Amino acid sequence: MDIKKILENDRVKPYVLKARYGLEKEGQRVDLTGQLVNTDHPENISKSDDHPYIKRDFAETQMELVTPVTETLKELFDYLESIHEVAYRSLDKNEMIWPLSMPPELPEKEEDIIIAKLADAESVRYRHSLAESYGRRKQMISGIHYNFEFSEELLQALFEAQSEVTEFHQFKTEIYMKLTRNYLHYRWFITYLYGASPSSEKNFFNDNSLVEPVRSIRSSKYGYVNSENVQVSYSSLKKYISDISALVEKDVLVEEKEFYSAVRLRGGSQVADLEKRGIGYIELRNIDINPFDKNGISYEQAEFLNLFLVYLLWKDESVHHDEWVKEGELNNEKVALEHPLKPTQFKDEAETILEEMEQLVKTLELSVSDKLFVNERDMLNDPSKTIAGRLYKESQQVSQSQLAVKIAKEYHEKAWDMPYQLTAFTDMELSTQLLMFDAIQLGIQVEIIDRQDQFLKLKLNDHVEYVKNGNMTSKDSYIATLIMENKTVTKKILQKQGFRVPLGEEFNNIDEALRSYALFAKKAFVVKPKSTNYGLGISIFKDGAAYEDYEQALKIAFKEDSSVLLEEFLSGTEYRFFVINDRVEAVMARIPANVTGDGEKTVEELVAEKNKDPLRGKDHRTPLEKIQLGELEILMLKGQGMQINSIPKKGEVLYLRENSNVSTGGDSIDVTDQIREDYKKIAVDSVAALGAKISGLDLIIEDIEVPASNNKAYGIIEANFNPSMYMHVFPYKGKSRRLTMNLLYYLFPELGKMK
Amino acid sequence: MDIKKILENDRVKPYVLKARYGLEKEGQRVDLTGQLVNTDHPENISKSDDHPYIKRDFAETQMELVTPVTETLKELFDYLESIHEVAYRSLDKNEMIWPLSMPPELPEKEEDIIIAKLADAESVRYRHSLAESYGRRKQMISGIHYNFEFSEELLQALFEAQSEVTEFHQFKTEIYMKLTRNYLHYRWFITYLYGASPSSEKNFFNDNSLVEPVRSIRSSKYGYVNSENVQVSYSSLKKYISDISALVEKDVLVEEKEFYSAVRLRGGSQVADLEKRGIGYIELRNIDINPFDKNGISYEQAEFLNLFLVYLLWKDESVHHDEWVKEGELNNEKVALEHPLKPTQFKDEAETILEEMEQLVKTLELSVSDKLFVNERDMLNDPSKTIAGRLYKESQQVSQSQLAVKIAKEYHEKAWDMPYQLTAFTDMELSTQLLMFDAIQLGIQVEIIDRQDQFLKLKLNDHVEYVKNGNMTSKDSYIATLIMENKTVTKKILQKQGFRVPLGEEFNNIDEALRSYALFAKKAFVVKPKSTNYGLGISIFKDGAAYEDYEQALKIAFKEDSSVLLEEFLSGTEYRFFVINDRVEAVMARIPANVTGDGEKTVEELVAEKNKDPLRGKDHRTPLEKIQLGELEILMLKGQGMQINSIPKKGEVLYLRENSNVSTGGDSIDVTDQIREDYKKIAVDSVAALGAKISGLDLIIEDIEVPASNNKAYGIIEANFNPSMYMHVFPYKGKSRRLTMNLLYYLFPELGKMK
């Protein structure tokens, strides 16, 4: 079949770069000096052997980060970065991840390398047999496995554009077999560009037979390879399967997975499954860890690999399959052992490949990053720009080990910089980012089904839960959230059940409201739109209102909503009670934006100082918002006889807003442990009365020392069906309450039993 | 205490007309000729003895309609009208309700009056004892009981504006005792205005001792009164209670409720409770049925009664309580037995009352209907304008009985006019109106907690369910509805579970979508905004698209939403599968607006003819919408080479719309019994996959004869979390599926057991 022609088919071309990806990346845990640690895998990461994202590889210190399968490279890297952040922030603060494929200095005694303390006895036995066959040291090399699958659309389009192969599974197998042979033939090119293990550290080698530096110890025979007698043919899938089976049968390999080829054919749990189902995807195992990217591999590398695979599919191969592969092995060995700063002996061939790849991009109208070929061409022209070259060169100033420590520290610090976010997902809500963080840590699979809409699918074993906006879940009924959404309905239900709510009336037109002036004229009351938030359109009259002011307030409120509530005004502090499944998990005092004078600084300076808090930012990207000095704040100052350049007295607290929302610069202060139990009971009971399971209940309490049963001790203002969680996790003051974790334990009660 | 002064207090005035109301109205079931029927209470009305709205009074034929307690007269009449409509439409079509207080011709043999066949033996026994004491005939008189309670706010304000009485319950009791005595003293005025039982029908009286016509047989000693030896004092609550207790003890009364005063003091289930709790409200029992209002009492009457009660509270009474009441009884008897067309002997006193009432309205700044005093003054000046006067006068032309039959028929027909609506609630959605109808019929208490927001509280015994927009309930989880709301998420989940959905992609900006042109250029596909409805912004390309058209379609779609879906186009008919609790309860074919030619009429004429169907209306107030002949329809005609004055051939079906929504004139055709079981199974299973309980699933099916398992036999377009129910209850063609009833049985499974 003429694959080149088929690829150029108009029905095929649009799908050429569509693929599915998955990445595994290993790394050793070290202390801040770069020494391998003696500690166990972190406590807070679920230790389940089948944690989907953070596993242990051969050794207890060897973390393996695993992404889910993704449909785009962007998603792949979003996950990879996030899993890194979870791993980093789950480590003891004195630990970090070694950024090189070659392990740090190893213990003198090989037995001091601790094999991963897995629960599954079979897995532990397997590691012991590996230790026996290859030695524990060799198993400490880390790397990246890049799983690649052509999209179903592409394969279908290719299949339909030819007629030689009539069975789709067989067709797929032929595609992947060719790709694999070509990859094995040309993989020296990847070793040249991305090889990144030039030198070993102390106690890795027993002898000095390898002359360092090289391009990639790991990809050479000094790396992680099977013994000479493991020979497997790629001439056909059948041969591949029977060769591996024979090796296992003859006990040359303990298990099928002990076959360490640069490419593993995947699909099904056993090699034999491949025959039935065809090859599902391939796993490239020859990628060294790139220390110059915090993820161990850059987006550009992955994109180049993708294109390289398409190129290899397109590129003719020799009909002498075994020789073709063998030749590739030999060439790779040569390149792997070249000096990293010297040009490769295959420079001409490499140039041809790059040219042909560029040409292919044009012919197939593929859309790739602008700089893609620029960088790779630079690497080809200047070996010191290859990863191995750069690593070796920079190591010369200090030592490879010191450089690695420096780099590791940088990533370590970066991961802790903004502990409330997942850097790859800052377009999503903070609470959702925190929930994803916790889910990853707990070993719950996270799939983003609609990123813009904050829609997650969470999966733990066979248990699936969907979550939107952090805490919209299956636990609440639809009607309960609709009840909470409607302030009038909420109040009616709570009042009927005997809870204290501000009394008042709803009006659907201004005339009706005006006619009721007499009912409110002499009272403390609030005018507010029925369903808007953030304090918009609200007027407060603490001591009655003149008719003109009453009318004005109604006009303002009716601008925001077609229904307006007139309610009794309750004085006191606003508290947010966060109830999950009939328990108050957090209580937060919400204080309007304010500064405290020191007798020296102006209001403006005090605000600037308070805004320095790294938790304060803009547009809800941080747990707190910077205090503004806009119209409303200046008006509020004026009401207190102040201006922005006034100097408040020492200890004087100056409020800059009437409303207490965190979103307008307010302070969030955790008071969970300070609040009387009777108020918590009221919160739990009233949320239950609304039929809700997850709710943020806002209470006004005049004096939290006074029993709730006292006359007018409290009033329930509203119940929020999607209360933000992040402000409790990162409060301005007081204890952090990790509500996202509470929520996950509520959604997945089996987590409690797994602990 | 100076109640007049207190009422004028500024803190009291705003609440003077605030009150709570409740109404009971009896009426005999008759056939279309006005003969009492022999049938049982209707089967479809729950026969539970404690049906909250539709009960049986003394006789099996005597329906008692009971409103819930309401806070406004408007609500009271909305309920009263609705309960009437439910009662009418639950009757056999040959039955109607007798519109007079005096019963229709009674059976010659008294025993042929059938006592209500209640389940409770005690209730049946009580009726038998009444039959014995008073005779069955007298018990056949019907009337209205008007329950009245001053609002808590008014009572509190009154209480706080005085200092003589220190205990609130006692204060309330004094207020109601005064009111009651004054009402008993002045009730002749109500008898004059609203008395409406001038003549009896055949077999009511055994003798001719009463000279008819009078103003009100019912309010006279010939009506429904206790024997002479039943004398109860209203001088104090204590005396009232002890008098009644004594009468029961001496067996003069069988039960406390046998005391038939014009005013009954209420609060608690036993008269003795009144002492502990104070009087809760009063029940006026002397209101005759007004045949000239379909509800048996007009809004104006109720408003006048309200004002009259305020007036009686204001008006001084005599300190000689017993005499004061006695005098009232005597005066009432006089007025009741006056000729209905003659002026009353108390005309002067009546004029004073009207003047004082008008003055009171001014003094207390009360807002009442403009015509209130005009009509009542007319009645005073012209007795033929009183209800009794009018009834007697109009009866003279035919007979009272014939007039009653004529009026009853009118109400009967009116109730059947628009069987899909509750006339008092046409501002609410049709599905909500139908649900309310069914709930009332089933004896489920319906409370409207937010009318604008279609928020209902349904209660059956202790079981409460909240419902919004007809079918948003506690049965669906919040996340399930959010899943259904998001077309992309819905599709992803369904696809993963193996259901067939149109393949496609979501784009969040137009450039990204433009770059993907190649993926769609040669396919049949649809461009649509992600979350809008009613077919807005949708473009269909049945055979690929030129780049310019593709771009244009994207622009149109992005105008409607920030996310746009590009989907494979599925051809076939659209079916709505309505799933409730894992069962397909209805399937509807939805056909775009269309007309079928007859070879004679123009398109315009055919549309006009089709629009005559009484089910077709405008703005969702009817089950079907009128077909428009707007821009889109004309464009669609043009595409078929037609204009609005073209004459389609006989049998030719002409589509006027691309989309099949009923809201744009489409036809709804019930095909529940015609759809293969395998499609129903797909609907049930896919709704379950979404975690939903109530859903309207839209399937495109090319040929409903073909098994669902066939390749591309169907495609699921979307799942609706708030699918309209009314179009299934009143389809254009096919069998009606009363989904509102299914829903109520789902919400209240105990209904099934009660049956």
Coordinates of N, CA and C in Angstrom, one line a residue, chain A residues 139-285:
Chain A
Q139 N 18.4 -0.1 38.2 CA 16.9 0.1 38.3 C 16.6 1.6 38.8
M140 N 17.7 2.2 39.3 CA 17.5 3.6 39.8 C 17.5 4.6 38.7
I141 N 17.8 4.3 37.5 CA 17.8 5.2 36.3 C 16.3 5.5 36.1
S142 N 16.1 6.8 35.8 CA 14.7 7.2 35.6 C 14.6 7.7 34.1
G143 N 13.4 7.8 33.7 CA 13.1 8.2 32.3 C 11.7 8.5 32.0
I144 N 11.4 8.8 30.8 CA 10.1 9.1 30.4 C 9.6 8.1 29.4
H145 N 8.3 7.7 29.6 CA 7.7 6.8 28.6 C 6.6 7.6 27.9
Y146 N 6.7 7.6 26.6 CA 5.7 8.5 25.8 C 4.8 7.5 25.0
N147 N 3.6 7.5 25.4 CA 2.6 6.6 24.8 C 1.9 7.4 23.7
F148 N 1.8 6.7 22.5 CA 1.3 7.4 21.4 C 0.3 6.5 20.6
E149 N -0.8 7.1 20.3 CA -1.9 6.4 19.5 C -2.4 7.3 18.5
F150 N -2.4 6.9 17.2 CA -3.1 7.6 16.2 C -4.6 7.7 16.5
S151 N -5.2 8.8 16.2 CA -6.6 9.0 16.5 C -7.4 8.0 15.6
E152 N -8.5 7.6 16.2 CA -9.4 6.6 15.5 C -9.8 7.2 14.1
E153 N -10.1 8.6 14.1 CA -10.5 9.2 12.9 C -9.4 9.0 11.8
L154 N -8.2 9.3 12.2 CA -7.1 9.1 11.2 C -7.0 7.7 10.7
L155 N -7.0 6.8 11.7 CA -6.8 5.4 11.3 C -8.0 4.9 10.3
Q156 N -9.2 5.4 10.7 CA -10.4 5.1 9.9 C -10.2 5.7 8.5
A157 N -9.8 6.9 8.5 CA -9.6 7.6 7.2 C -8.6 6.9 6.3
L158 N -7.5 6.5 7.0 CA -6.4 5.8 6.2 C -7.0 4.5 5.7
F159 N -7.6 3.8 6.6 CA -8.2 2.5 6.2 C -9.1 2.6 5.0
E160 N -10.0 3.6 5.1 CA -10.9 3.7 4.0 C -10.3 4.2 2.7
A161 N -9.1 4.8 2.8 CA -8.5 5.3 1.6 C -7.6 4.3 0.9
Q162 N -7.6 3.1 1.4 CA -6.9 2.0 0.7 C -7.8 0.8 0.6
S163 N -7.3 -0.2 -0.2 CA -8.2 -1.4 -0.3 C -7.4 -2.7 -0.2
E164 N -6.1 -2.6 0.1 CA -5.3 -3.8 0.1 C -5.7 -4.6 1.4
V165 N -5.7 -4.0 2.5 CA -6.0 -4.7 3.8 C -7.5 -4.5 4.0
T166 N -8.2 -5.6 4.3 CA -9.6 -5.6 4.4 C -10.1 -5.6 5.8
E167 N -9.2 -5.9 6.7 CA -9.6 -6.0 8.1 C -9.0 -4.9 8.9
F168 N -9.8 -4.1 9.6 CA -9.4 -2.9 10.3 C -8.3 -3.1 11.3
H169 N -8.5 -4.1 12.1 CA -7.5 -4.5 13.2 C -6.1 -4.8 12.6
Q170 N -6.2 -5.6 11.5 CA -5.0 -5.9 10.8 C -4.3 -4.7 10.2
F171 N -5.1 -3.8 9.7 CA -4.6 -2.6 9.1 C -3.8 -1.8 10.2
K172 N -4.5 -1.6 11.3 CA -3.9 -0.9 12.4 C -2.5 -1.5 12.8
T173 N -2.5 -2.8 12.9 CA -1.3 -3.5 13.2 C -0.2 -3.2 12.2
E174 N -0.5 -3.3 11.0 CA 0.5 -3.0 10.0 C 1.1 -1.6 10.1
I175 N 0.2 -0.7 10.3 CA 0.6 0.7 10.5 C 1.6 0.9 11.6
Y176 N 1.2 0.3 12.8 CA 2.1 0.4 14.0 C 3.4 -0.4 13.8
M177 N 3.3 -1.5 13.1 CA 4.5 -2.3 13.0 C 5.5 -1.5 12.1
K178 N 5.1 -0.9 11.1 CA 6.0 -0.1 10.2 C 6.5 1.0 11.0
L179 N 5.7 1.7 11.7 CA 6.1 2.8 12.6 C 7.2 2.4 13.6
T180 N 6.9 1.3 14.2 CA 7.9 0.8 15.2 C 9.2 0.5 14.6
R181 N 9.2 -0.2 13.5 CA 10.5 -0.6 12.9 C 11.3 0.7 12.4
N182 N 10.5 1.6 11.9 CA 11.2 2.9 11.5 C 11.7 3.6 12.7
Y183 N 10.9 3.6 13.7 CA 11.4 4.3 15.0 C 12.6 3.7 15.5
L184 N 12.6 2.3 15.5 CA 13.8 1.7 16.0 C 15.0 1.9 15.1
H185 N 14.7 2.1 13.8 CA 15.8 2.4 12.8 C 16.4 3.8 13.0
Y186 N 15.5 4.7 13.3 CA 15.9 6.1 13.3 C 16.0 6.7 14.7
R187 N 15.9 5.9 15.7 CA 15.8 6.5 17.0 C 17.1 7.2 17.5
W188 N 18.2 6.9 16.8 CA 19.4 7.6 17.1 C 19.3 9.1 17.0
F189 N 18.3 9.5 16.1 CA 18.1 11.0 16.0 C 17.5 11.6 17.3
I190 N 16.6 10.9 17.9 CA 16.0 11.3 19.2 C 17.1 11.3 20.3
T191 N 17.9 10.2 20.2 CA 19.0 10.2 21.2 C 19.9 11.4 21.0
Y192 N 20.2 11.7 19.8 CA 21.1 12.9 19.6 C 20.4 14.2 20.1
L193 N 19.2 14.4 19.8 CA 18.5 15.6 20.2 C 18.2 15.7 21.7
Y194 N 17.6 14.6 22.2 CA 17.1 14.7 23.5 C 17.8 13.8 24.5
G195 N 18.8 13.1 24.1 CA 19.6 12.3 25.1 C 20.0 13.3 26.2
A196 N 20.0 12.8 27.5 CA 20.2 13.7 28.6 C 20.8 13.0 29.8
S197 N 21.7 12.0 29.5 CA 22.3 11.4 30.6 C 23.8 11.2 30.3
P198 N 24.5 12.3 30.3 CA 25.9 12.3 29.9 C 26.9 11.6 30.9
S199 N 26.6 11.8 32.2 CA 27.5 11.4 33.2 C 26.8 10.7 34.4
S200 N 27.4 9.7 35.0 CA 26.8 9.1 36.2 C 27.3 9.8 37.4
E201 N 26.6 9.5 38.5 CA 27.0 10.0 39.8 C 27.7 8.9 40.6
K202 N 28.2 9.2 41.8 CA 28.9 8.3 42.6 C 28.2 7.0 42.9
N203 N 28.9 5.9 42.9 CA 28.4 4.6 43.2 C 27.4 4.0 42.2
F204 N 27.3 4.6 41.0 CA 26.4 4.0 40.0 C 27.1 2.8 39.3
F205 N 28.3 3.1 38.8 CA 29.0 2.0 38.1 C 30.0 1.4 39.1
N206 N 30.2 0.1 38.9 CA 31.2 -0.6 39.7 C 32.6 -0.5 39.1
D207 N 32.6 -0.3 37.8 CA 33.9 -0.2 37.1 C 33.9 1.1 36.3
N208 N 35.0 1.3 35.6 CA 35.1 2.5 34.8 C 35.1 2.2 33.3
S209 N 34.4 1.2 32.9 CA 34.5 0.8 31.5 C 33.9 1.8 30.6
L210 N 32.9 2.6 31.1 CA 32.3 3.7 30.2 C 33.1 5.0 30.4
V211 N 33.5 5.5 29.2 CA 34.2 6.8 29.2 C 33.2 7.9 29.1
E212 N 32.9 8.6 30.2 CA 32.0 9.7 30.2 C 32.7 11.0 29.8
P213 N 32.0 12.1 29.3 CA 30.6 12.1 29.1 C 30.2 11.5 27.7
V214 N 28.9 11.1 27.7 CA 28.4 10.7 26.4 C 27.1 11.4 26.2
R215 N 26.3 11.0 25.1 CA 25.0 11.7 24.9 C 24.0 11.1 25.9
S216 N 23.9 9.8 25.9 CA 22.9 9.2 26.8 C 23.3 7.8 27.3
I217 N 23.8 7.8 28.5 CA 24.1 6.5 29.2 C 22.9 5.6 29.1
R218 N 21.7 6.2 29.5 CA 20.5 5.5 29.6 C 20.1 4.8 28.3
S219 N 20.4 5.4 27.1 CA 20.0 4.8 25.9 C 21.1 3.9 25.3
S220 N 22.2 3.8 26.0 CA 23.3 2.9 25.5 C 23.2 1.6 26.2
K221 N 24.1 0.7 25.8 CA 24.1 -0.6 26.5 C 24.5 -0.5 28.0
Y222 N 25.0 0.7 28.4 CA 25.3 0.9 29.8 C 24.0 1.2 30.6
G223 N 23.0 1.5 29.9 CA 21.8 1.9 30.5 C 20.9 0.7 30.9
Y224 N 19.7 0.9 30.7 CA 18.7 -0.1 31.3 C 18.3 -1.0 30.2
V225 N 19.1 -2.0 29.9 CA 18.8 -2.9 28.7 C 18.8 -4.4 29.1
N226 N 18.1 -5.2 28.3 CA 18.1 -6.6 28.6 C 19.5 -7.2 28.2
S227 N 19.6 -8.4 28.6 CA 20.9 -9.1 28.3 C 20.9 -9.4 26.8
E228 N 22.1 -9.7 26.3 CA 22.3 -10.0 24.9 C 21.4 -11.0 24.3
N229 N 21.1 -12.0 25.2 CA 20.3 -13.2 24.6 C 18.8 -12.9 24.5
V230 N 18.4 -11.6 24.8 CA 17.0 -11.2 24.6 C 16.9 -10.6 23.2
Q231 N 16.5 -11.4 22.2 CA 16.4 -10.9 20.9 C 14.9 -11.1 20.4
V232 N 14.3 -10.1 20.0 CA 12.9 -10.1 19.5 C 12.8 -9.5 18.1
S233 N 12.1 -10.2 17.3 CA 11.9 -9.7 15.9 C 10.7 -8.9 15.8
Y234 N 10.8 -7.8 15.0 CA 9.7 -6.9 14.7 C 9.2 -7.1 13.3
S235 N 9.6 -8.2 12.7 CA 9.2 -8.4 11.3 C 7.7 -8.6 11.1
S236 N 7.1 -9.2 12.1 CA 5.6 -9.2 12.1 C 5.2 -9.3 13.5
L237 N 3.9 -9.0 13.7 CA 3.4 -9.0 15.1 C 3.5 -10.4 15.6
K238 N 3.2 -11.4 14.8 CA 3.1 -12.8 15.2 C 4.5 -13.2 15.7
K239 N 5.5 -12.8 15.0 CA 6.9 -13.1 15.3 C 7.2 -12.5 16.7
Y240 N 6.9 -11.2 16.8 CA 7.2 -10.4 18.0 C 6.6 -11.1 19.2
I241 N 5.3 -11.6 19.1 CA 4.6 -12.2 20.2 C 5.3 -13.5 20.5
S242 N 5.6 -14.3 19.5 CA 6.1 -15.7 19.8 C 7.5 -15.6 20.3
D243 N 8.3 -14.6 19.9 CA 9.6 -14.4 20.5 C 9.6 -14.1 22.0
I244 N 8.7 -13.1 22.3 CA 8.6 -12.8 23.7 C 8.1 -13.9 24.5
S245 N 7.1 -14.6 24.0 CA 6.5 -15.7 24.8 C 7.6 -16.8 25.0
A246 N 8.4 -17.0 24.0 CA 9.5 -18.0 24.1 C 10.5 -17.6 25.2
L247 N 10.8 -16.3 25.3 CA 11.8 -15.8 26.2 C 11.2 -16.0 27.7
V248 N 9.9 -15.8 27.8 CA 9.3 -15.9 29.2 C 9.3 -17.4 29.5
E249 N 8.9 -18.2 28.5 CA 8.8 -19.6 28.8 C 10.2 -20.2 29.2
K250 N 11.2 -19.7 28.5 CA 12.6 -20.2 28.8 C 13.2 -19.5 30.1
D251 N 12.3 -18.7 30.8 CA 12.8 -18.0 32.0 C 13.9 -17.0 31.7
V252 N 14.1 -16.6 30.5 CA 15.1 -15.6 30.2 C 14.5 -14.3 30.7
L253 N 13.2 -14.1 30.5 CA 12.5 -12.9 31.1 C 11.6 -13.5 32.2
V254 N 11.5 -12.7 33.3 CA 10.6 -13.2 34.4 C 9.1 -12.9 34.0
E255 N 9.0 -11.8 33.4 CA 7.6 -11.4 32.9 C 7.8 -10.8 31.5
E256 N 6.7 -10.7 30.8 CA 6.7 -10.0 29.5 C 7.2 -8.6 29.6
K257 N 6.8 -7.9 30.7 CA 7.1 -6.5 30.8 C 8.6 -6.3 31.1
E258 N 9.3 -7.3 31.4 CA 10.8 -7.2 31.6 C 11.5 -6.9 30.2
F259 N 10.7 -7.0 29.1 CA 11.3 -6.8 27.8 C 11.5 -5.3 27.6
Y260 N 12.8 -4.8 27.7 CA 13.0 -3.4 27.7 C 13.4 -2.8 26.3
S261 N 12.5 -2.9 25.4 CA 12.8 -2.3 24.1 C 12.5 -0.8 24.1
A262 N 13.1 -0.1 23.2 CA 12.9 1.3 23.1 C 11.4 1.6 22.7
V263 N 10.8 0.6 22.0 CA 9.4 0.7 21.7 C 8.7 -0.5 22.2
R264 N 7.6 -0.3 22.9 CA 6.8 -1.5 23.3 C 5.5 -1.4 22.6
L265 N 5.0 -2.5 22.0 CA 3.7 -2.5 21.4 C 2.7 -2.7 22.4
R266 N 1.6 -1.9 22.4 CA 0.7 -2.0 23.5 C -0.8 -2.2 23.0
G267 N -1.6 -2.7 23.9 CA -3.0 -3.0 23.6 C -3.3 -4.3 24.3
G268 N -4.2 -4.2 25.3 CA -4.5 -5.4 26.1 C -3.5 -5.5 27.2
S269 N -3.7 -6.4 28.2 CA -2.9 -6.5 29.3 C -1.7 -7.6 29.1
Q270 N -1.9 -8.4 28.1 CA -0.9 -9.5 27.8 C -0.5 -9.2 26.3
V271 N 0.8 -9.6 26.1 CA 1.3 -9.4 24.7 C 0.4 -10.2 23.7
A272 N -0.1 -11.4 24.2 CA -0.9 -12.2 23.4 C -2.2 -11.5 22.9
D273 N -2.7 -10.6 23.7 CA -3.9 -9.8 23.4 C -3.8 -9.1 22.1
L274 N -2.5 -8.7 21.8 CA -2.2 -7.9 20.6 C -2.7 -8.6 19.3
E275 N -2.6 -9.9 19.3 CA -3.0 -10.7 18.1 C -4.5 -10.6 17.9
K276 N -5.2 -10.7 19.0 CA -6.7 -10.7 18.9 C -7.2 -9.3 18.5
R277 N -6.7 -8.3 19.2 CA -7.3 -7.0 19.0 C -6.5 -6.1 18.0
G278 N -5.3 -6.5 17.7 CA -4.5 -5.5 16.9 C -3.7 -4.7 17.9
I279 N -2.7 -4.0 17.4 CA -1.9 -3.1 18.3 C -2.8 -1.8 18.6
G280 N -2.8 -1.5 19.8 CA -3.6 -0.3 20.2 C -2.9 1.0 20.2
Y281 N -1.6 0.9 20.6 CA -0.8 2.1 20.6 C 0.7 1.7 20.9
I282 N 1.6 2.6 20.8 CA 3.0 2.2 21.1 C 3.5 3.1 22.2
E283 N 4.5 2.5 22.9 CA 5.1 3.2 24.0 C 6.6 3.4 23.7
L284 N 7.0 4.7 23.6 CA 8.4 5.1 23.4 C 9.0 5.1 24.8
R285 N 10.1 4.4 24.9 CA 10.6 4.3 26.3 C 12.0 4.9 26.4

